[in-house]
Tab-separated table of C-alpha atoms and ligand atoms in Angstrom:
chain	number	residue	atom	x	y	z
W	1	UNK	CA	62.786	102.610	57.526
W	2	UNK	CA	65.324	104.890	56.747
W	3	UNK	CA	66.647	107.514	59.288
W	4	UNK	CA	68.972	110.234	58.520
W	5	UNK	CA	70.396	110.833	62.345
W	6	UNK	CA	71.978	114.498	62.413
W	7	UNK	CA	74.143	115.583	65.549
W	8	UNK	CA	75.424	119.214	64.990
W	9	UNK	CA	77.657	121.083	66.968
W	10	UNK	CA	78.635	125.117	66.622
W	11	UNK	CA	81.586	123.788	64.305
W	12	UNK	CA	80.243	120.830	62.882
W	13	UNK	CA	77.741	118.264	61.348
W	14	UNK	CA	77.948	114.477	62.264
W	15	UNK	CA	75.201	112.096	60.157
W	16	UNK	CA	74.214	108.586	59.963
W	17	UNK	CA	71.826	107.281	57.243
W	18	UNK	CA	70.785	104.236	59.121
W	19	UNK	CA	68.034	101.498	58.329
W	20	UNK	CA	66.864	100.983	61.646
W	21	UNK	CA	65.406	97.892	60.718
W	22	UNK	CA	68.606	96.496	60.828
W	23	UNK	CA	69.514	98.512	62.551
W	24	UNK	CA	72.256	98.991	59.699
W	25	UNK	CA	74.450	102.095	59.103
W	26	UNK	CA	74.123	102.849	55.286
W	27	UNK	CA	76.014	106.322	55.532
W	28	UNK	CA	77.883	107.757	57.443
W	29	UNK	CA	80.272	111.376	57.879
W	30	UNK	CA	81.826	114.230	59.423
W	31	UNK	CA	81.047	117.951	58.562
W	32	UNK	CA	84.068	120.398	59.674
W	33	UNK	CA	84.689	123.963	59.828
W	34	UNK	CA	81.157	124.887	59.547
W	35	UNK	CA	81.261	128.586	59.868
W	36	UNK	CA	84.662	128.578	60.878
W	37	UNK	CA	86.865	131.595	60.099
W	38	UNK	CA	90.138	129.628	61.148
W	39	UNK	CA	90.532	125.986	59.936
W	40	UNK	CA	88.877	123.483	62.845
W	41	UNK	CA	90.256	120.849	64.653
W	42	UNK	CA	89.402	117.174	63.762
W	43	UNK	CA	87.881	114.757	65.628
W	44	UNK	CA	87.269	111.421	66.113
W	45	UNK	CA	87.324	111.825	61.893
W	46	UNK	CA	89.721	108.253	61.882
W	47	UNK	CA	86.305	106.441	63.037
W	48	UNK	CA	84.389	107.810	59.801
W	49	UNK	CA	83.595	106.820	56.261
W	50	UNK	CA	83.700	110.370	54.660
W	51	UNK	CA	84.831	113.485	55.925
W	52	UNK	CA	84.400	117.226	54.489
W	53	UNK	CA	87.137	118.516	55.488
W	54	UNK	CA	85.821	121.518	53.989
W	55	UNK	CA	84.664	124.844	54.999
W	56	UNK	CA	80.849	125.421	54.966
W	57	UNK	CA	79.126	129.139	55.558
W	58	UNK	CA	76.657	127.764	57.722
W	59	UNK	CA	74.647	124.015	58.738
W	60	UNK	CA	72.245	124.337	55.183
W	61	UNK	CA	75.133	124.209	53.584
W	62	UNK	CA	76.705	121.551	55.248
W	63	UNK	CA	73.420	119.813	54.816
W	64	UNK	CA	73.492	120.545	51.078
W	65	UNK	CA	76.937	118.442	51.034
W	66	UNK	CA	75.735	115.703	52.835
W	67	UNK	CA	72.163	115.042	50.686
W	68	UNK	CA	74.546	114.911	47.526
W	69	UNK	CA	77.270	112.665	48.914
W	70	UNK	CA	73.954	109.839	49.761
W	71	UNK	CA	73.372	109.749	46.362
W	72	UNK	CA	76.493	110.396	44.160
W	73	UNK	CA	79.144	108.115	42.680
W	74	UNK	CA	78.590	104.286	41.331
W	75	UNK	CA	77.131	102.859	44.831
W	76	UNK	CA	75.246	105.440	46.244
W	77	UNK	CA	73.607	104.694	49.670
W	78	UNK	CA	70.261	105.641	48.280
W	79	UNK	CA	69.232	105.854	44.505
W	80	UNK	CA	67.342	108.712	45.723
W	81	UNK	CA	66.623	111.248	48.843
W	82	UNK	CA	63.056	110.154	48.536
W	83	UNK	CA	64.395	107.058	49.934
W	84	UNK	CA	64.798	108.684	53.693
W	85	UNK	CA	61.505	108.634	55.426
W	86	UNK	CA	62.534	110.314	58.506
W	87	UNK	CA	65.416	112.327	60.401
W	88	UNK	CA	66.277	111.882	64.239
W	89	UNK	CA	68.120	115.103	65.557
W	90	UNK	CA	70.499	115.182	68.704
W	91	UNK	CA	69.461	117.903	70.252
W	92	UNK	CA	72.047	118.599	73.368
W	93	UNK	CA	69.376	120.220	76.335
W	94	UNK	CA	65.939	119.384	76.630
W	95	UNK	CA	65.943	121.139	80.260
W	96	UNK	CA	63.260	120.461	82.373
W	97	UNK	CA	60.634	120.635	79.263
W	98	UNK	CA	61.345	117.422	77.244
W	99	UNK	CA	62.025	113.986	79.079
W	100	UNK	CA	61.548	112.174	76.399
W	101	UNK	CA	61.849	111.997	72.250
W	102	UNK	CA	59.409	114.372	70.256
W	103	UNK	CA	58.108	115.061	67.146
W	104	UNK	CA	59.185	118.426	65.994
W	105	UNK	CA	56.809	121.084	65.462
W	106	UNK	CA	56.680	125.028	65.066
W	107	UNK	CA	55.881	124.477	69.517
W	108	UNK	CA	58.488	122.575	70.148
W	109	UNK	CA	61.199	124.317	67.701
W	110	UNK	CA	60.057	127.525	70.220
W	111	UNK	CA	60.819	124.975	73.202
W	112	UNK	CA	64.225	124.028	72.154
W	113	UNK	CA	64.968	128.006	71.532
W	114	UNK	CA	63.871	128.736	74.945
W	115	UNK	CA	66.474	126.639	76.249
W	116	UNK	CA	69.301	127.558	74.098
W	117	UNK	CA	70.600	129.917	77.165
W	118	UNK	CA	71.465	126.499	78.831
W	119	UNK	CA	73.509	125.314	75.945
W	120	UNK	CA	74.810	127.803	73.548
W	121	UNK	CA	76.955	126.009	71.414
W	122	UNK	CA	74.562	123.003	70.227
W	123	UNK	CA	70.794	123.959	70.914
W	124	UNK	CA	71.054	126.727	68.079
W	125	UNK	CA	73.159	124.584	65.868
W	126	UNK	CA	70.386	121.841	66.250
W	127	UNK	CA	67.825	124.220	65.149
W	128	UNK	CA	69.770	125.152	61.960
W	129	UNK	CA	70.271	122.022	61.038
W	130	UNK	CA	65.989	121.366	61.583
W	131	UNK	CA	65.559	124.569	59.669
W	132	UNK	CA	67.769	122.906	56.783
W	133	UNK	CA	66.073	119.844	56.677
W	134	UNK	CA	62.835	121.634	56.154
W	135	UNK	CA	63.648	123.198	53.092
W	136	UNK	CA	66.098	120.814	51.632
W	137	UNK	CA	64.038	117.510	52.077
W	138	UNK	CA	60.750	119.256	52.310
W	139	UNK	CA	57.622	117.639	54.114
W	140	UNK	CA	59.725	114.695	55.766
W	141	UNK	CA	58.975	114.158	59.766
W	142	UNK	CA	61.648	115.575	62.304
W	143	UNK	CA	62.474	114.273	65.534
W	144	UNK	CA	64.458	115.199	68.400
W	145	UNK	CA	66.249	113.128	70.560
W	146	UNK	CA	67.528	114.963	73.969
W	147	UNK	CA	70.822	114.393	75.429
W	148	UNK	CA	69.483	115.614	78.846
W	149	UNK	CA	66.316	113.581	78.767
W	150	UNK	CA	66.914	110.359	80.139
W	151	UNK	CA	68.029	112.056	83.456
W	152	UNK	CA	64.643	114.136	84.129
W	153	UNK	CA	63.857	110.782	86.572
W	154	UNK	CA	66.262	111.803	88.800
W	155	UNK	CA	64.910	112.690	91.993
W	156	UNK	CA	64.926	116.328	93.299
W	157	UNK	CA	67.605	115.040	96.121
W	158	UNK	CA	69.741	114.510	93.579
W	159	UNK	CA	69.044	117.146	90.852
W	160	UNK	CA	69.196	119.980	93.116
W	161	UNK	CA	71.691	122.025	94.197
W	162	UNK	CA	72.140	122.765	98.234
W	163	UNK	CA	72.070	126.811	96.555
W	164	UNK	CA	69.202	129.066	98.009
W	165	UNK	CA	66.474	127.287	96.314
W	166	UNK	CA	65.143	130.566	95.013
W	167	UNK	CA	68.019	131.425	93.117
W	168	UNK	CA	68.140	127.876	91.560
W	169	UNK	CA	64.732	127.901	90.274
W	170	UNK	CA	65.423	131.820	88.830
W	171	UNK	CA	68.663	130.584	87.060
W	172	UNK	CA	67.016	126.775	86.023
W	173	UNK	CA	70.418	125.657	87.712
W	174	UNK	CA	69.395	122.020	88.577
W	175	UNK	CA	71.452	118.550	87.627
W	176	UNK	CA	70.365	117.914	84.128
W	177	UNK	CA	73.358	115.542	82.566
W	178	UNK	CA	74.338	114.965	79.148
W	179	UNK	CA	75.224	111.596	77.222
W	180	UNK	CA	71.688	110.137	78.148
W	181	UNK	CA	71.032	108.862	74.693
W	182	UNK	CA	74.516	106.799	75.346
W	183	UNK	CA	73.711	105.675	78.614
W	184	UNK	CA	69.919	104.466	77.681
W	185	UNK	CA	71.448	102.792	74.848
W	186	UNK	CA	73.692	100.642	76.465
W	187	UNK	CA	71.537	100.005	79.376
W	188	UNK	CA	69.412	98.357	77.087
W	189	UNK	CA	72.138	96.552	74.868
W	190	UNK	CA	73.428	94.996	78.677
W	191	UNK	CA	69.990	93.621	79.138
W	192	UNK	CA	69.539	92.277	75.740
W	193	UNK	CA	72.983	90.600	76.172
W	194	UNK	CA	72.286	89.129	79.381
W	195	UNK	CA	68.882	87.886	78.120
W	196	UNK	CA	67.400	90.298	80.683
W	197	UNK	CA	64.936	93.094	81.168
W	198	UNK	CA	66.286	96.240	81.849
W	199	UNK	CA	62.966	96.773	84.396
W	200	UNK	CA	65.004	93.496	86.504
W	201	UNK	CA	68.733	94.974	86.590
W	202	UNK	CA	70.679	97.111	88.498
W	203	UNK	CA	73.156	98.748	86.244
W	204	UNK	CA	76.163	101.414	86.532
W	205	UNK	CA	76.689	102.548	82.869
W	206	UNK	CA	80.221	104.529	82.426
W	207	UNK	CA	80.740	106.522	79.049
W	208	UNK	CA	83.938	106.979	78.755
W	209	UNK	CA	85.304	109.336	75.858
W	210	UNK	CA	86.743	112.373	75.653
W	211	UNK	CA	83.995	113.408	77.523
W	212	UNK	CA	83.016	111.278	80.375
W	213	UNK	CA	80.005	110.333	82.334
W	214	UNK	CA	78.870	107.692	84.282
W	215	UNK	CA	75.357	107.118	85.398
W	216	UNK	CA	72.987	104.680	87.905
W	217	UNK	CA	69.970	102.896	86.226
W	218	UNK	CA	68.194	101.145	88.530
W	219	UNK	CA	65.367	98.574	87.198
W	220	UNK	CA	65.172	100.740	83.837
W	221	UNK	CA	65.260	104.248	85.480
W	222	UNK	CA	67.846	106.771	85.861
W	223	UNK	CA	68.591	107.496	89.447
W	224	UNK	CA	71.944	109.447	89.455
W	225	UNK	CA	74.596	110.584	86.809
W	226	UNK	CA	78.090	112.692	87.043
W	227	UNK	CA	77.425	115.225	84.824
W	228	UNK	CA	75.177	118.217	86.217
W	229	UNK	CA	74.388	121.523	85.420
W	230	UNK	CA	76.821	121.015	82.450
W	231	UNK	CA	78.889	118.578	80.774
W	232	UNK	CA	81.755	120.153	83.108
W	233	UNK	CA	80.184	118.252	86.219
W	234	UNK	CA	81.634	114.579	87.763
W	235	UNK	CA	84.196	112.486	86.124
W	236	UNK	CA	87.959	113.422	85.409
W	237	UNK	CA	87.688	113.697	81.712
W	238	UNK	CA	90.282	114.543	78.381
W	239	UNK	CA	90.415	118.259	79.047
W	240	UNK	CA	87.891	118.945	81.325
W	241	UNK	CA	88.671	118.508	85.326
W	242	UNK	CA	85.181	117.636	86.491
W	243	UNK	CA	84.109	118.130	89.892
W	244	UNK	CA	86.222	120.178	91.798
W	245	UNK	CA	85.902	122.459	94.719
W	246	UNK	CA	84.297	125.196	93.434
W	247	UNK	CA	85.565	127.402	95.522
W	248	UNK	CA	89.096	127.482	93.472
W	249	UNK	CA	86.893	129.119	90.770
W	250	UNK	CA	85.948	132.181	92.783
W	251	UNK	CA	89.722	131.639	94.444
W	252	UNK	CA	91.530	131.717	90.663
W	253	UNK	CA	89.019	134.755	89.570
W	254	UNK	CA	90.510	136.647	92.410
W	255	UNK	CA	93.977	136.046	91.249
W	256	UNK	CA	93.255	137.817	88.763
W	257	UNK	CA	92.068	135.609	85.575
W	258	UNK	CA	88.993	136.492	84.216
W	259	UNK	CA	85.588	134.266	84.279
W	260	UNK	CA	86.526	133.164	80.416
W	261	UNK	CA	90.051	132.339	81.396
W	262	UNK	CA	88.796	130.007	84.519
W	263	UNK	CA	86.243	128.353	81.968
W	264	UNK	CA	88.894	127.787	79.503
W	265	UNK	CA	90.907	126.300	81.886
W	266	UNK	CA	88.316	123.993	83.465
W	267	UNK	CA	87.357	122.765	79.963
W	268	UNK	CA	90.186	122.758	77.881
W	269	UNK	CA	93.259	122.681	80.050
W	270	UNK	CA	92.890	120.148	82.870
W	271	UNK	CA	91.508	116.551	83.029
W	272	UNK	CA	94.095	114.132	81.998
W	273	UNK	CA	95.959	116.808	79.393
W	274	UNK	CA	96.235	119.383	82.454
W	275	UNK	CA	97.921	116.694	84.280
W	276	UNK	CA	100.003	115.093	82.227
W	277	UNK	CA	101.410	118.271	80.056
W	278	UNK	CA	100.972	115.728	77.259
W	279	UNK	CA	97.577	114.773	75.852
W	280	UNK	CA	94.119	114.416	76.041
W	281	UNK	CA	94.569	110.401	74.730
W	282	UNK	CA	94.321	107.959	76.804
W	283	UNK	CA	97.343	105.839	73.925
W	284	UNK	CA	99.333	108.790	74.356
W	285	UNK	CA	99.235	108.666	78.437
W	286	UNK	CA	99.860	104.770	78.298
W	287	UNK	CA	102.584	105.123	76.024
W	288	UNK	CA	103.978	107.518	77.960
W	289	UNK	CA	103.058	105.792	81.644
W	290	UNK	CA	105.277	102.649	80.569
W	291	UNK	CA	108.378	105.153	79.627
W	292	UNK	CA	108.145	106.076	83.445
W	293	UNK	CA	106.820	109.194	83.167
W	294	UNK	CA	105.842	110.099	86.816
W	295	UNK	CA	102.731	112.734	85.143
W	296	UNK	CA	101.530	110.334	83.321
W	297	UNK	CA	101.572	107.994	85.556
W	298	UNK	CA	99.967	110.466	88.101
W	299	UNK	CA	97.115	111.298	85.258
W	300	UNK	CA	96.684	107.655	84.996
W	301	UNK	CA	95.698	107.104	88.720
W	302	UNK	CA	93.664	110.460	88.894
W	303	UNK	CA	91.285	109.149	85.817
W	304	UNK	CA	90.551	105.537	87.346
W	305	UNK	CA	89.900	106.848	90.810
W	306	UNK	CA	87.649	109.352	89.056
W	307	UNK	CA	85.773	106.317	88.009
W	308	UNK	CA	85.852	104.377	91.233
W	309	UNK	CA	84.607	106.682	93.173
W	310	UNK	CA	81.292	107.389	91.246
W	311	UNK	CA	80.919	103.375	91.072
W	312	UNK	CA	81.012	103.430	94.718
W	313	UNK	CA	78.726	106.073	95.429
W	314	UNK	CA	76.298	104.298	92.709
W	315	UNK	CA	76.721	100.733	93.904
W	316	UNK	CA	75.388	102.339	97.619
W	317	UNK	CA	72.201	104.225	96.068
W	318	UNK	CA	71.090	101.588	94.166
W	319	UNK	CA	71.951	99.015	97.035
W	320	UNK	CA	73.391	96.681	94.492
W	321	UNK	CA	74.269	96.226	91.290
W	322	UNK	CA	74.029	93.518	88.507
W	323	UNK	CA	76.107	95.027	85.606
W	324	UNK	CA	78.766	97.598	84.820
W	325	UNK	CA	78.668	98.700	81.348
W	326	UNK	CA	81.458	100.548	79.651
W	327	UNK	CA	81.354	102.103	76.545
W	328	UNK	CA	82.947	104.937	74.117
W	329	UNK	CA	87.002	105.467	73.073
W	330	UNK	CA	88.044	104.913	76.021
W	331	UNK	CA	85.841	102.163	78.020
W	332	UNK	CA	85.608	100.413	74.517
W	333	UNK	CA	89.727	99.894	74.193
W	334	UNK	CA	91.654	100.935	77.382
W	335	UNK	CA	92.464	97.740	78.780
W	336	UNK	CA	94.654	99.107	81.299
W	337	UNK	CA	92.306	101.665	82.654
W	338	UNK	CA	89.561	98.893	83.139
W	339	UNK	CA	92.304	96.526	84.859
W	340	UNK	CA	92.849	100.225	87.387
W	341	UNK	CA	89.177	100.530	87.802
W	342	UNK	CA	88.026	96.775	88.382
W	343	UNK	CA	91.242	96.169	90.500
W	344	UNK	CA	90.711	94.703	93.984
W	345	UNK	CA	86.763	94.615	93.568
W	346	UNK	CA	86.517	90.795	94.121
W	347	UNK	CA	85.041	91.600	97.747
W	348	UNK	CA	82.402	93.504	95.861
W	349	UNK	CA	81.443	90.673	93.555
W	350	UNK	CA	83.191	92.509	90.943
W	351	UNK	CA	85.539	90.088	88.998
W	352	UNK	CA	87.124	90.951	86.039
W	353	UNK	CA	88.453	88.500	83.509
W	354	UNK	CA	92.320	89.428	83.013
W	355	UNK	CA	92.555	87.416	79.613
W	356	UNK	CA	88.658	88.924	77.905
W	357	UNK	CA	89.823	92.081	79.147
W	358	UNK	CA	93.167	91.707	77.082
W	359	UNK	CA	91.254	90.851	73.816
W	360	UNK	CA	89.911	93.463	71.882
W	361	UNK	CA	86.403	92.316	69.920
W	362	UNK	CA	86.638	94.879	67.339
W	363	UNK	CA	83.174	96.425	67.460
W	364	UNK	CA	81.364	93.924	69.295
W	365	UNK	CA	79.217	93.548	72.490
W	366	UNK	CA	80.902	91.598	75.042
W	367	UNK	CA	80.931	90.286	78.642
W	368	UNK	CA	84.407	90.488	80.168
W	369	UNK	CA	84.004	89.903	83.767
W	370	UNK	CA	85.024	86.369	84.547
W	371	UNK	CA	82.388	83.597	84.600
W	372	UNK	CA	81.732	83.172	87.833
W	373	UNK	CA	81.198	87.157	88.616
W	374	UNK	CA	78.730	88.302	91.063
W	375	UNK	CA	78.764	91.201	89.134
W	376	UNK	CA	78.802	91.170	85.563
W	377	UNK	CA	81.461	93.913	83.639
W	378	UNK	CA	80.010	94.203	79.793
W	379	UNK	CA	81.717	96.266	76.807
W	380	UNK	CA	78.742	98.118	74.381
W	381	UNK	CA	80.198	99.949	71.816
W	382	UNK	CA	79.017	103.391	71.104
W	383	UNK	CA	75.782	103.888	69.522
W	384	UNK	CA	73.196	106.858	70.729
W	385	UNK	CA	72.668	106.934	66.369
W	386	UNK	CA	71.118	103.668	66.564
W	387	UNK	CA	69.347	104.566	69.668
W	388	UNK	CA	68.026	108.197	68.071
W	389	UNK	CA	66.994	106.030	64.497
W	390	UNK	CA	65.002	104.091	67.034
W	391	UNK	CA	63.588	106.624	68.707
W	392	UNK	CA	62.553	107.998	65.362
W	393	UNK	CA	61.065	104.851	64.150
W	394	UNK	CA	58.771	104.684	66.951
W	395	UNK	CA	57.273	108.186	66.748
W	396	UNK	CA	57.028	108.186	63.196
W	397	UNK	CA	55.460	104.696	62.674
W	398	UNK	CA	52.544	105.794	65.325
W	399	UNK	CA	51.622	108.269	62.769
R	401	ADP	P1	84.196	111.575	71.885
R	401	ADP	O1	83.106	110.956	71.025
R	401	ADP	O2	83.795	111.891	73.275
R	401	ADP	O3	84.973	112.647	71.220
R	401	ADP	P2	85.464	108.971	71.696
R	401	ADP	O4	84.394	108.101	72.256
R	401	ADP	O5	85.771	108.864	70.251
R	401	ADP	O6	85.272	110.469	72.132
R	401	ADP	O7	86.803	108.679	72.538
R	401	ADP	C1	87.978	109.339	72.228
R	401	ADP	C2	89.035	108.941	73.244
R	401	ADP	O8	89.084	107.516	73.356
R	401	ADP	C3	90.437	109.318	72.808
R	401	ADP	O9	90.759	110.626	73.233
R	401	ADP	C4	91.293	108.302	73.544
R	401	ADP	O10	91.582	108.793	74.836
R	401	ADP	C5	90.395	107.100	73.691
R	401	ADP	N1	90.762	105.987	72.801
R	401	ADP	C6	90.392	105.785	71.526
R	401	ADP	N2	90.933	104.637	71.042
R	401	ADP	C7	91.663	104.101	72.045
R	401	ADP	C8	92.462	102.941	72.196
R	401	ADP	N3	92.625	102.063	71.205
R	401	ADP	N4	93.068	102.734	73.379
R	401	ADP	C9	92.916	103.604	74.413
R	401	ADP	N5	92.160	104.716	74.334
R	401	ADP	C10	91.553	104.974	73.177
């Protein structure tokens, strides 16, 4: 079956054509400047097969782009778009209304709009790009796949906030997360590599990109994550500065920078850029690091006790664990940043293996804790598309 997977941001318009009986990627591209005035910024555009670098009024048009690119030139992925028999969406926030993957209907279009207060930059993109599809590959089923939905198992203890409970239920402010497609994904792909069912594990998953999260999935179900009322929440990331004490927001606002300025910073400025003065990139703090530069260094040390201390706290509430699972830019290729995290854990059971750490496995699933490991350490690569193409599958065979 073949699944056009569409993830849409405010700017932008990432698709996969994938056969998920493969699953095999068929297609696959970047849609920039989307109803940009000024020219976008790029990213993660080296990964992909075709990029737009175009500007688009608006997501239909985008869309437009995309359906003719699948079938032009000599080896077109598909002869023709009646060859795509379904489309999995990303949809960002699901809130407390979807905790799992849907069919999309007029009901839960209204759903997804309800909650686009929580997440203004992708839940109305999403529903553009579901609008699109409607009238550009007319009659073919829709289904959305939540970011935020494989985190509605958490318990209340650990979704709510210690705010007057009133005013958290008013304002829906509750620990949602983000990255859950990711973090079910390679929950799964751990078991399947171990031979295992994910019901029988206990497993720390750590996605670790520009944005970072890390969560605790304990026999299947998620128990914990760092992200929480946004994508802001937990882990040191590329720009953002995670967790911090909140009371330097209110402290910064009365220094005089406005609310906007204080978000900017939190989200743009800080995380390993803010700290560094150089960059977001992990290559470009290494490279840096082993000239002897003391931020980078600092930035460097910041980021893996970031990670640490989450595994910690996770490794206590699940009383245990069987696998760590690392995945994304980062947890896929920094070697040195898994030597920081993993270092000294032998005590724990946690052993990593110096030389399978060193080798890189282009692309591939691998195991790189040593052999005789307690604790297993396992690299997934990226792949929430394959995940949402399943998803789809599933709902749309059951038809
Ligand atoms: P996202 O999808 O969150 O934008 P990615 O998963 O593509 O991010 O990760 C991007 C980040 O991964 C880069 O900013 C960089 O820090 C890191 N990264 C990518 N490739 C490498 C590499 N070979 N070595 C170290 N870090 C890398």
């Amino acid at each position: 079956m073949n699944i056009l997977v569409i993830n849409a941001s405010s700017s932008s318009l990432k698709y996969q054509l994938i056969d998920a009986d493969g699953p095999v990627t068929l297609a696959k591209g970047l849609c920039e400047r989307v109803g940009c005035d000024e020219p976008c910024v790029k990213h993660g555009a080296d990964t992909l097969e075709r990029i737009f670098d175009q500007r688009f009024d608006d997501h239909e048009e985008a869309l437009g782009a995309v359906l003719a690119e699948l079938t032009a030139g000599e080896k077109p992925a598909v002869a023709s778009l009646d060859e795509i028999d379904a489309i999995g969406h990303r949809v960002l926030h699901g809130g407390d209304v979807f905790s799992k993957s849907v069919l999309i209907d007029d009901d839960v279009i209204a759903k997804i709009d309800g909650l686009s207060e929580l997440a203004p930059l992708h839940n109305p993109p999403a529903l553009a790009c579901i609008d699109a599809c409607k009238k550009l590959l007319p009659g073919l089923p829709q289904v959305a796949v939540f970011d935020t939905a494989f985190f509605q198992t958490l318990p209340p203890s650990t979704h709510m906030y210690p705010l007057p409970y009133e005013l958290a239920k008013e304002h829906r402010i509750r620990k949602y997360g983000a990255h859950g497609t990711s973090h079910r994904y390679i929950a799964q792909r751990c078991a399947a590599l171990l031979g295992q069912h994910v019901e029988d594990l206990k497993i720390v998953t750590c996605h670790l990109g520009n944005g970072c999260s890390m969560a605790a999935v304990d026999h299947g179900i998620a128990v914990d994550t760092s992200m929480g009322f946004t994508p802001l929440d937990g882990l040191m990331m590329g720009t953002r500065c995670g967790s911090i004490d909140p009371a330097i927001v209110t402290y910064l606002i009365k220094a005089g920078y406005s609310a906007d300025e204080v978000e900017d910073i939190m989200n743009r400025q800080s995380g390993l850029l803010g700290i560094s003065g150089i960059s977001n990139d992990v290559r470009d703090i290494t490279e840096a690091a082993s000239k002897g530069d003391a931020r980078a260094s600092l930035a460097y040390d910041m980021y893996a006790h970031s990670i640490r201390k989450y595994l910690g706290q996770y490794i206590v509430e699940m009383a245990g664990v069987d696998a760590i699972v690392l995945t994304a830019g980062v947890g896929e290729n920094a070697e040195i940043i898994r030597r920081r995290v993993f270092a000294g854990l032998q005590p724990l059971g946690i052993i990593l293996d110096q030389e399978k750490n060193r080798t890189h496995n282009n692309g591939h699933e691998r195991i790189i804790s040593r052999d005789d490991s307690p604790v297993k350490i396992i690299v997934i690569p990226a792949g929430e598309e394959y995940m949402i193409a399943a998803d789809t599958q599933e709902i749309v065979s059951a038809l």
